mmCIF file of C-alpha atoms in Angstrom:
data_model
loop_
_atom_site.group_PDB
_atom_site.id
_atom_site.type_symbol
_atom_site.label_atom_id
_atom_site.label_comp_id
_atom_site.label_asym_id
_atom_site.label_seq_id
_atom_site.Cartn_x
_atom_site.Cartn_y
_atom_site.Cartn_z
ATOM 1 C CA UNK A 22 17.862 -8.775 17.747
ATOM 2 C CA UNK A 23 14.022 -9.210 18.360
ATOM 3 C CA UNK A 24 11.485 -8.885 15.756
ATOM 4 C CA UNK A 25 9.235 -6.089 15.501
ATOM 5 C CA UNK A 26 5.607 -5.855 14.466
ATOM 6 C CA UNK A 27 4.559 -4.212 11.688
ATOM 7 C CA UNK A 28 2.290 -1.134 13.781
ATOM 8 C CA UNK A 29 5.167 -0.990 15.667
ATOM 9 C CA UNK A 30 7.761 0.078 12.792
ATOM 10 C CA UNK A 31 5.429 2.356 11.735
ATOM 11 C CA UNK A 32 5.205 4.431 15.362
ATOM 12 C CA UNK A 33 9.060 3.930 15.323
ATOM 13 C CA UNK A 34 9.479 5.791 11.966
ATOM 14 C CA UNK A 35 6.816 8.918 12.811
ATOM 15 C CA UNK A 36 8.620 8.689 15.918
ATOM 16 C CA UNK A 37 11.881 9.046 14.623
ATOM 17 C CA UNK A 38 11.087 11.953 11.841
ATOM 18 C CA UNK A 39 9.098 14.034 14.768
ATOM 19 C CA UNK A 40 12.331 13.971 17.163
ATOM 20 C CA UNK A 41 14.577 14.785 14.023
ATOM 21 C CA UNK A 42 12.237 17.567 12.530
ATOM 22 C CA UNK A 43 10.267 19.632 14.520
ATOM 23 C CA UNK A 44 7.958 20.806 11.545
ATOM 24 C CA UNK A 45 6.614 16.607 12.030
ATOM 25 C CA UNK A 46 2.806 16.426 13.327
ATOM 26 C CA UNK A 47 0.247 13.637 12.952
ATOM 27 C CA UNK A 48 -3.452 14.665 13.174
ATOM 28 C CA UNK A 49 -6.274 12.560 12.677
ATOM 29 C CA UNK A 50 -9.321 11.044 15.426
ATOM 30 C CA UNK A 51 -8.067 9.141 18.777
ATOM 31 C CA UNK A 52 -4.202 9.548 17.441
ATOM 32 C CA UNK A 53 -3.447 11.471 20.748
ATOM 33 C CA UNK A 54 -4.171 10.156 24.361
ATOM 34 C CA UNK A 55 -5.961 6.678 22.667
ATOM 35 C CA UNK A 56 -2.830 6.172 20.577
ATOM 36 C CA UNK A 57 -4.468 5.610 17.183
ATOM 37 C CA UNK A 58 -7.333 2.816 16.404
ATOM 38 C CA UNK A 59 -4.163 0.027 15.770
ATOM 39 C CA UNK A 60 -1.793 2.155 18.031
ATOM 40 C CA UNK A 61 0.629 2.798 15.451
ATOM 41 C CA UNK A 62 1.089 6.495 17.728
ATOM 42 C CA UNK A 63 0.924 5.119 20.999
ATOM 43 C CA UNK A 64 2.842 7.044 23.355
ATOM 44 C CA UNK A 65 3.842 10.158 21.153
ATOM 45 C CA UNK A 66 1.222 12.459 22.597
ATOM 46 C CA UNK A 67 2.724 11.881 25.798
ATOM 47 C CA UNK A 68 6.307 13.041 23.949
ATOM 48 C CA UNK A 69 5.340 15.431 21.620
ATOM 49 C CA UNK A 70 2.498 17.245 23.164
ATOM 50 C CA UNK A 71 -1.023 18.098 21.676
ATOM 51 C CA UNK A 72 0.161 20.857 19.200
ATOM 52 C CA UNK A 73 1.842 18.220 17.391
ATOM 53 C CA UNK A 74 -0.254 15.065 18.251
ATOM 54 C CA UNK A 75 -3.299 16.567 17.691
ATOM 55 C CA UNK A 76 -7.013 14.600 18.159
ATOM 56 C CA UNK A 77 -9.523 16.099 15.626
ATOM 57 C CA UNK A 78 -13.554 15.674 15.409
ATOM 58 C CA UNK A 79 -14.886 13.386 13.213
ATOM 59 C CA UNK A 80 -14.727 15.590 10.590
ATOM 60 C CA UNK A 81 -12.459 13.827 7.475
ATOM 61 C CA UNK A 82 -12.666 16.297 5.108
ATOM 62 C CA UNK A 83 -11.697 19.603 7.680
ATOM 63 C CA UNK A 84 -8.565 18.046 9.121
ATOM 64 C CA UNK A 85 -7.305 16.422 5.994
ATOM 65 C CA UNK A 86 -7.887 20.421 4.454
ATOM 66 C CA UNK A 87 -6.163 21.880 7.513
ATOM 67 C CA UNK A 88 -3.281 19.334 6.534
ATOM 68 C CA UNK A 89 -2.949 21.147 3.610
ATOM 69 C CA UNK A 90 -2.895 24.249 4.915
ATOM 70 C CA UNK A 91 -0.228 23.483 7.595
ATOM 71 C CA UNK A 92 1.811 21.753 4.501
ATOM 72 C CA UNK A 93 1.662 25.112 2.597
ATOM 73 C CA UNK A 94 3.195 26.525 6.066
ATOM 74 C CA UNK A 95 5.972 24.807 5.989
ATOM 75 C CA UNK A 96 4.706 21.783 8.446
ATOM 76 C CA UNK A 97 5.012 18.115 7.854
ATOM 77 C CA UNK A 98 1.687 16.718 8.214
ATOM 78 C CA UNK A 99 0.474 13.024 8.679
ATOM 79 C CA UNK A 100 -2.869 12.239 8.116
ATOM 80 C CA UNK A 101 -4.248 9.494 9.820
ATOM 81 C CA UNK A 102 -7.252 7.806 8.645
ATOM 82 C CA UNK A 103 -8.666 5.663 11.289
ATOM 83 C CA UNK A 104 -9.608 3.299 8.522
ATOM 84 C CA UNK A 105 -9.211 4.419 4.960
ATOM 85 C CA UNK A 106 -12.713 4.143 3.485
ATOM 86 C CA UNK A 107 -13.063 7.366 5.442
ATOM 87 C CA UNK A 108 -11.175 9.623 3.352
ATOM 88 C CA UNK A 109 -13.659 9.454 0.749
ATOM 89 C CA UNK A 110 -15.071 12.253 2.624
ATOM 90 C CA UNK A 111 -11.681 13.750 2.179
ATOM 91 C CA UNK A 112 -11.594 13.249 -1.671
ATOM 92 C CA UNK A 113 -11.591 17.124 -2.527
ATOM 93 C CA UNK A 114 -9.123 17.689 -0.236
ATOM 94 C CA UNK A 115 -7.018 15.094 -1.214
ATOM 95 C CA UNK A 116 -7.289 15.447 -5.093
ATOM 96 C CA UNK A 117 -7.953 18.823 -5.610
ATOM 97 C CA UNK A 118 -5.826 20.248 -2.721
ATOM 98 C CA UNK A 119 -3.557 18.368 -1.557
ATOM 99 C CA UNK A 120 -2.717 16.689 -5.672
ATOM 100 C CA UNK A 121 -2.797 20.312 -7.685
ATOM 101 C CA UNK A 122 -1.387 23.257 -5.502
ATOM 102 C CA UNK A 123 2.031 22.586 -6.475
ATOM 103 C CA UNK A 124 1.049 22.942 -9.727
ATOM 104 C CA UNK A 125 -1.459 25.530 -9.712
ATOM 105 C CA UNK A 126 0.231 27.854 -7.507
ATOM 106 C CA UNK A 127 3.425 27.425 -10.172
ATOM 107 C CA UNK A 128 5.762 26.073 -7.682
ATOM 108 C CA UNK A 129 4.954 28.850 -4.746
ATOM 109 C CA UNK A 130 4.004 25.986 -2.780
ATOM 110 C CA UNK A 131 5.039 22.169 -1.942
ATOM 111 C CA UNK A 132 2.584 20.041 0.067
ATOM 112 C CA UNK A 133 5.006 17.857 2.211
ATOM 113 C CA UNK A 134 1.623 15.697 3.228
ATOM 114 C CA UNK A 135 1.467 12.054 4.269
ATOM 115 C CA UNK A 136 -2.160 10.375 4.594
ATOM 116 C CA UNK A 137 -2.246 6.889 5.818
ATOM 117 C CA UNK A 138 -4.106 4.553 7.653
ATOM 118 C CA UNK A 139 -5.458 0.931 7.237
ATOM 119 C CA UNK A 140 -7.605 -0.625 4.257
ATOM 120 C CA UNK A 141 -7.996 -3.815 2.689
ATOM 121 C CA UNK A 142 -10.233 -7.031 3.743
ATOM 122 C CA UNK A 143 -10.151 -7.961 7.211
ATOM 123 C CA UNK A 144 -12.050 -10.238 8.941
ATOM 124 C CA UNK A 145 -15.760 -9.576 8.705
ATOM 125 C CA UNK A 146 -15.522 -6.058 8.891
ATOM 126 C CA UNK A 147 -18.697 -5.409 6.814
ATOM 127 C CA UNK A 148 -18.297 -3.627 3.612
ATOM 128 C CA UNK A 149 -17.982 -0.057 4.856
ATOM 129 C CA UNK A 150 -14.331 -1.231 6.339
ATOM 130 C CA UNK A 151 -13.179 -3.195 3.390
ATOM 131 C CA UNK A 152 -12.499 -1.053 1.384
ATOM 132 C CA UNK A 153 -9.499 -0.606 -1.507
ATOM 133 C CA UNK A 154 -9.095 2.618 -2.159
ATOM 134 C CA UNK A 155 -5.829 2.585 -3.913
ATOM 135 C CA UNK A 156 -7.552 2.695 -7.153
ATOM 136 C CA UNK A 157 -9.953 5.523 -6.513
ATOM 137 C CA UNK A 158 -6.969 7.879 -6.441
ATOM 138 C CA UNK A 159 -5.202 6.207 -8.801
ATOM 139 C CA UNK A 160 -6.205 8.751 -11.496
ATOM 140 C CA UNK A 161 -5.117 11.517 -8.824
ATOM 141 C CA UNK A 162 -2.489 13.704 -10.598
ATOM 142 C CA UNK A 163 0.221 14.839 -8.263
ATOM 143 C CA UNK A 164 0.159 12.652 -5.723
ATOM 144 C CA UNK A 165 2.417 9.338 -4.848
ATOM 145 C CA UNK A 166 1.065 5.897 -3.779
ATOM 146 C CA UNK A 167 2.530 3.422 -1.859
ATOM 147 C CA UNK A 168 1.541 0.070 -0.066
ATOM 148 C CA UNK A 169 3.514 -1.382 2.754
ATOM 149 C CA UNK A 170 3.620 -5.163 3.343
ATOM 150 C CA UNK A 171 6.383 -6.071 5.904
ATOM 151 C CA UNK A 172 7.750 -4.255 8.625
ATOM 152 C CA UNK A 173 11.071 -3.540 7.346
ATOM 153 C CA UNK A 174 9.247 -1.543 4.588
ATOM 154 C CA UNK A 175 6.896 0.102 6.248
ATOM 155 C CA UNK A 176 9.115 1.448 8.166
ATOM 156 C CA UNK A 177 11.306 2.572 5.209
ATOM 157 C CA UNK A 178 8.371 3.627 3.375
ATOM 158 C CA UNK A 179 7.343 5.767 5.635
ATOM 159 C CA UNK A 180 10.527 7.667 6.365
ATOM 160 C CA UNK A 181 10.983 8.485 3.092
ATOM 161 C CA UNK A 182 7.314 9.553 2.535
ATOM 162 C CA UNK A 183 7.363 12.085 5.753
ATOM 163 C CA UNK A 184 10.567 13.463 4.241
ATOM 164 C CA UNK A 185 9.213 13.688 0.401
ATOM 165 C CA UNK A 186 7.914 17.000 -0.628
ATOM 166 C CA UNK A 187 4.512 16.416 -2.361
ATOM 167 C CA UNK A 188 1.953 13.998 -0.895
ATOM 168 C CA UNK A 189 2.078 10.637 -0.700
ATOM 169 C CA UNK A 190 -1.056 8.320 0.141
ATOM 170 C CA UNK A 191 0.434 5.293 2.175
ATOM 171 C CA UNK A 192 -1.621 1.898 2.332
ATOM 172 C CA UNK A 193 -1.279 -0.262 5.303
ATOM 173 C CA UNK A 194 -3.524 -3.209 5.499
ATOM 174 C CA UNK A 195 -5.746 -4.192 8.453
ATOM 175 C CA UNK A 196 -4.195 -7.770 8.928
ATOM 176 C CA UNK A 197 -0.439 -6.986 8.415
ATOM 177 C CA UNK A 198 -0.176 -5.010 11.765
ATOM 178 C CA UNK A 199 1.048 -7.889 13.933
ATOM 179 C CA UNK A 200 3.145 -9.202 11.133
ATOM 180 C CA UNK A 201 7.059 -9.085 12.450
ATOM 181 C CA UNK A 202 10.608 -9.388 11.626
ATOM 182 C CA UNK A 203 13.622 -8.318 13.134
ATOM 183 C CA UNK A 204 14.781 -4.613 11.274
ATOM 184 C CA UNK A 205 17.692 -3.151 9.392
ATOM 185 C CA UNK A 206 19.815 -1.378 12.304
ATOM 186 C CA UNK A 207 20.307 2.637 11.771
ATOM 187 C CA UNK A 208 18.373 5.170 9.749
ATOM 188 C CA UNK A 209 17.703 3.520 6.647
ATOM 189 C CA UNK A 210 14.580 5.040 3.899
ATOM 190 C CA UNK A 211 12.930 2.698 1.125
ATOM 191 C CA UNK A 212 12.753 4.163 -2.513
ATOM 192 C CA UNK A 213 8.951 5.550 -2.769
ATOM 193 C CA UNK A 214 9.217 4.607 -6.209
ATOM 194 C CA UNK A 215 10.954 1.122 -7.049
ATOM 195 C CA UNK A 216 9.527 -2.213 -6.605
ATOM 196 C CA UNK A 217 10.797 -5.065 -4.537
ATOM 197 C CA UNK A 218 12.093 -7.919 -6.588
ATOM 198 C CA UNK A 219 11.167 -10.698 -3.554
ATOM 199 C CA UNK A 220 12.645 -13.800 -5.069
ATOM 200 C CA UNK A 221 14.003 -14.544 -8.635
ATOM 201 C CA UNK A 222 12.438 -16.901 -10.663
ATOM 202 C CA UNK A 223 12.498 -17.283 -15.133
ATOM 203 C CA UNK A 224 8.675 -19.377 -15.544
ATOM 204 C CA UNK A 225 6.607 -16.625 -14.748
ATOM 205 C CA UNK A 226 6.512 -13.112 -13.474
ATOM 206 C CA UNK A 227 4.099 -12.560 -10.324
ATOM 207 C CA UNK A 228 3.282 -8.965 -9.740
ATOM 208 C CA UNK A 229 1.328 -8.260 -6.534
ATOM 209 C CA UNK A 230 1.295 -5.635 -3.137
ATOM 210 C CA UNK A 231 0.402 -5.365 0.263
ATOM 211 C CA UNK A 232 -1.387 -8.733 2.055
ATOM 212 C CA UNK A 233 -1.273 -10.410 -1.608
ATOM 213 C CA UNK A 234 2.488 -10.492 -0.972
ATOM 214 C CA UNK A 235 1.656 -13.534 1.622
ATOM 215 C CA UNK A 236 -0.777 -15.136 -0.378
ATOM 216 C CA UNK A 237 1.921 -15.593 -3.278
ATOM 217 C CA UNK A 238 4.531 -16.547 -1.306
ATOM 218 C CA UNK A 239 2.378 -19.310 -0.192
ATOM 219 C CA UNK A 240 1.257 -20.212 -3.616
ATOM 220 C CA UNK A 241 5.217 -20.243 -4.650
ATOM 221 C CA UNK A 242 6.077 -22.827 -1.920
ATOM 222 C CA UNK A 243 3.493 -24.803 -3.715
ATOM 223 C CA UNK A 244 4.500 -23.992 -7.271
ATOM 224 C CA UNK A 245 8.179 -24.893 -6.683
ATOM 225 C CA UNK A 246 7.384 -28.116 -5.337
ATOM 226 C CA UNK A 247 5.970 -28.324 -8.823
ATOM 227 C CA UNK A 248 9.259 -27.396 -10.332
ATOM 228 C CA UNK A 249 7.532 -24.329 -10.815
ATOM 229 C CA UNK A 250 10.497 -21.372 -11.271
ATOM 230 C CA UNK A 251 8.309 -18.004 -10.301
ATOM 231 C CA UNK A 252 9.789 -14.756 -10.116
ATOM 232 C CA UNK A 253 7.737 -12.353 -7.740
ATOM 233 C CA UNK A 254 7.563 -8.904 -7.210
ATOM 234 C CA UNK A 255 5.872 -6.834 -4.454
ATOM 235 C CA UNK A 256 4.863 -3.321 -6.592
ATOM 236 C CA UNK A 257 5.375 -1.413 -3.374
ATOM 237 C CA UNK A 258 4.925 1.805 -5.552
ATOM 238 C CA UNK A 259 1.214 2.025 -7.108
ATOM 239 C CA UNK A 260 1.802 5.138 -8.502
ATOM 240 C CA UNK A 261 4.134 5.302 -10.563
ATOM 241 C CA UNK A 262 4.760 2.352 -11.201
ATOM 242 C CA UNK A 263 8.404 0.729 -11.746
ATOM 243 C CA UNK A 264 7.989 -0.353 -15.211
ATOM 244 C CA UNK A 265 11.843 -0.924 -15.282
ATOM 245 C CA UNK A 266 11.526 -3.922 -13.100
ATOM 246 C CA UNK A 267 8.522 -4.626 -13.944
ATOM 247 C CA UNK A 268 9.330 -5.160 -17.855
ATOM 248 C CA UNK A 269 13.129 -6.351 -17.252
ATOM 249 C CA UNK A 270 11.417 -9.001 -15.260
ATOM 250 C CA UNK A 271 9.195 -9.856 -17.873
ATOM 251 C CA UNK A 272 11.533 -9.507 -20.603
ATOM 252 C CA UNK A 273 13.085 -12.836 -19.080
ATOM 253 C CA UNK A 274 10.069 -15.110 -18.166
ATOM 254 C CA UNK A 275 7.827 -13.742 -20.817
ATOM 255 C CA UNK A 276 4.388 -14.327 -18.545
ATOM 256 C CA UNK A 277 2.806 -12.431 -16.478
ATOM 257 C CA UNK A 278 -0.028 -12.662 -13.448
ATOM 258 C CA UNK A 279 -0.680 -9.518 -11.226
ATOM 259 C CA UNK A 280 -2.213 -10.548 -8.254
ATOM 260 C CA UNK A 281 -4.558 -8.011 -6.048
ATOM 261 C CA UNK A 282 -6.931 -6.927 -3.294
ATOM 262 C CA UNK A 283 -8.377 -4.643 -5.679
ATOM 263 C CA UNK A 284 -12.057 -4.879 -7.704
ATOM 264 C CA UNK A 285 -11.189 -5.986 -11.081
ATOM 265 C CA UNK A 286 -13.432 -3.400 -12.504
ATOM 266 C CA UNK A 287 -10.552 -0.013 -12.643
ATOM 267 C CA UNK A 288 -8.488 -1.423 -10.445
ATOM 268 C CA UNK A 289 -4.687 -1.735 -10.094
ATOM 269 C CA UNK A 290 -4.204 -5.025 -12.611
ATOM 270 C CA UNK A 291 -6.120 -3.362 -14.935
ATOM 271 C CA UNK A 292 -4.139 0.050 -15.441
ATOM 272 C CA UNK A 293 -0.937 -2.291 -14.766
ATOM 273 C CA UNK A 294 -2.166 -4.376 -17.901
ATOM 274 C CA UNK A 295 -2.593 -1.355 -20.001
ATOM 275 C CA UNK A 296 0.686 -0.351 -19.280
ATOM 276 C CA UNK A 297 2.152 -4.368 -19.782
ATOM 277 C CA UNK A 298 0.299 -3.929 -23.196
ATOM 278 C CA UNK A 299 1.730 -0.969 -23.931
ATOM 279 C CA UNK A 300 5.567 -1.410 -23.151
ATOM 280 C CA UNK A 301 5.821 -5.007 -23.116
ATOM 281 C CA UNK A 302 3.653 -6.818 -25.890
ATOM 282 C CA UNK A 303 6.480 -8.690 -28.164
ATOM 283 C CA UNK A 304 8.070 -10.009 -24.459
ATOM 284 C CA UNK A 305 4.594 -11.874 -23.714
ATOM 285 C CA UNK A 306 4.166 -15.573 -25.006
ATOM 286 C CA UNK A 307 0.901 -15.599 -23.197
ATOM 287 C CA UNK A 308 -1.894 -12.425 -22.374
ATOM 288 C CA UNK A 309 -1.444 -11.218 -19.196
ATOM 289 C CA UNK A 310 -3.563 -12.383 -16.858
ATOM 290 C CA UNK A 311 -4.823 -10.626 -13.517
ATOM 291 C CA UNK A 312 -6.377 -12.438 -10.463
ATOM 292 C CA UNK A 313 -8.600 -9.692 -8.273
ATOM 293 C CA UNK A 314 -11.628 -9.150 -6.300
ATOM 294 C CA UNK A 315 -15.203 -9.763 -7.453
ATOM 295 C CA UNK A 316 -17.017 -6.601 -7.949
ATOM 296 C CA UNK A 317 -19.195 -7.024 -5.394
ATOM 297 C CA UNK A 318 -19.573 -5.390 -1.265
ATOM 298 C CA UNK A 319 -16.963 -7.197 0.261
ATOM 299 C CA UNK A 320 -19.939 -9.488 2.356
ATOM 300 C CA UNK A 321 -19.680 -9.387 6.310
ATOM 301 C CA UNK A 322 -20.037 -13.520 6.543
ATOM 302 C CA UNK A 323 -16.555 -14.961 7.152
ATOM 303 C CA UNK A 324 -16.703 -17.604 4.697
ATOM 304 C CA UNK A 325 -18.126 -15.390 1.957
ATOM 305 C CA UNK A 326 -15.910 -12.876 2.381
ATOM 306 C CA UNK A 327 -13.098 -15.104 2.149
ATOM 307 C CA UNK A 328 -14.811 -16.147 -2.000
ATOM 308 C CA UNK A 329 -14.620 -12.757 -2.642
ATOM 309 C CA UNK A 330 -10.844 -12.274 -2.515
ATOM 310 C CA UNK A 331 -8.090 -14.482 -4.306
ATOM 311 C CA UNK A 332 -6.611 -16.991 -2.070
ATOM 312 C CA UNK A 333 -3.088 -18.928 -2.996
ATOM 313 C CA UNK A 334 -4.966 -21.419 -4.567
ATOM 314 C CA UNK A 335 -6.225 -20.035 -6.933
ATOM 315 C CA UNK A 336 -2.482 -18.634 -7.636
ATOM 316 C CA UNK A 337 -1.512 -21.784 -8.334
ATOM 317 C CA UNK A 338 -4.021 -23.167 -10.306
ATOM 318 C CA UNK A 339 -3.921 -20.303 -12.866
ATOM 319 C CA UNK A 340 -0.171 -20.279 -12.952
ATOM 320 C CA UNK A 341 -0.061 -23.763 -13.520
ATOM 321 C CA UNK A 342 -2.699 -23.068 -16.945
ATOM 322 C CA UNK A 343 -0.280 -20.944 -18.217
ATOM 323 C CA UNK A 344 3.124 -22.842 -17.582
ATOM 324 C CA UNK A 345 1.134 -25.745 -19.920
ATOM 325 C CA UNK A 346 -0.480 -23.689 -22.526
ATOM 326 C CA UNK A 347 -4.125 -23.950 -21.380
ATOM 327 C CA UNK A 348 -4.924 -20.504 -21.723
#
């Protein structure tokens, strides 16, 4: 069976839900005729037509609000943002639209909405197009998050977030696209809300998402020639978050590093922290500890952009303090 890219399970599974539900469209700028900025809807303007592969202005904030609209209709909406820093001039419609109206119209209404697109650190794409957005909606109420990091996932994920009925922000990073594998055969969804438990370990618990997935299984290689025994686990779900894997898992190594993209400052490691603190505290032997991005514009100079973000490491290294006590 051959492998498939990542961009490519992603046009596969819109592909899919549009052929098996009519009430399927994708909007969003250069998704039609152009085929998206990292073609993940190459070829389904051709299939579906305009109506329901439909090129907008630049104009974030209308089509994301028409979204909602058409969601309120009965449509299934995708959102694509051509790169996520974008929808910041979407935030209104995303958080007090597309987030509330279930709730404020008591029920009347579901918004069956999907916005996603790509984020993270690439390579030197200034600061504008670095950006990690997952924690500025974090706070959101009503709305799921999820981050894809292999193929097989995001084509799962993304399935089962067309066919969810409230809206679900889904997080594809810049430099996974041409990541492949060979996929599951048949219709098959991924949970929106349960982690992936990517190899068992009883040392130390690594909690991490999207690209940072890589970078620890990287650091692992290393940390098991050091007879090392990590267990590591890609979130997947960033909101909520599966705190039953996430504190059975501690519950048996009794350390914990969350690894992330994400400014230190409010982002993912520290809510997942609060939470650690929270539900976990007599399981630790150790504080937990979280490895993230400086707080700074992610720079547009290759080599400085690559100090701003964690690298494997620095995975090991810090693992390695806490296996012997030096922390």
């Amino acid at each position: 069976m051959a492998s498939t890219l990542l961009f490519t399970a992603l046009k596969e599974a819109i592909d899919e839900e549009m052929a098996n539900d009519v009430n399927v469209c994708i909007m969003g700028e250069d998704v039609g005729q152009y085929g998206g900025s990292y073609k993940v809807t190459k070829d389904l303007y051709e299939k579906y037509g305009e109506l329901r592969v439909l090129d907008t202005p630049i104009a974030e904030n209308s089509f994301t609000g028409m979204a909602v609209g058409a969601a309120m209709t009965g449509l299934r909406p995708i959102v694509e943002g051509m790169n996520m820093g974008f929808l910041l001039l979407a935030f209104n419609q995303i958080s007090n639209n597309m987030g509330m109206l279930r709730y404020t119209s008591g029920g009347n209404y579901k918004i069956p909405a999907v916005v996603r697109g790509p984020g993270g650190v690439g390579r030197q794409l200034g600061a504008e197009h670095s950006q990690r957005l997952e924690a500025y909606f974090h706070a959101v109420p009503g709305i799921k998050i999820v981050a894809c990091s292999t193929p097989t996932n995001a084509k799962g994920l993304m399935k089962a977030a067309i066919r969810d009925n409230n809206p679900v922000l889904f997080f594809e990073h810049v430099l996974l696209y041409n990541l492949s594998e060979e996929l599951p055969e048949g219709d098959y969804i991924c949970s929106l809300d349960q982690a992936d438990l990517v190899k068992e370990g009883k040392d130390i618990t690594i909690l991490t998402y999207s690209r940072m997935r890589h970078h620890c299984l990287k650091a692992v290689e290393e940390l098991d020639k050091k007879n090392i025994d990590v267990e590591l686990i890609d979130l997947i779900s960033l909101k909520p978050f599966d705190m039953k894997t996430i504190s059975k898992s501690i519950k048996k190594t009794n350390n914990v590093i969350i690894v992330e993209e994400c400014m230190k400052t409010g982002g993912i490691g520290a809510e997942l922290i609060a939470l650690i603190t929270e539900e976990c505290f007599d399981d630790l032997d150790t504080r937990p500890i979280r490895l993230s991005s400086q707080d700074i514009p992610t720079p547009y100079n290759g080599n400085l952009e690559n100090l701003t973000i964690i690298q494997p490491h620095q995975i090991v290294e810090k693992v390695e303090e806490v296996i012997n006590g030096s922390i």
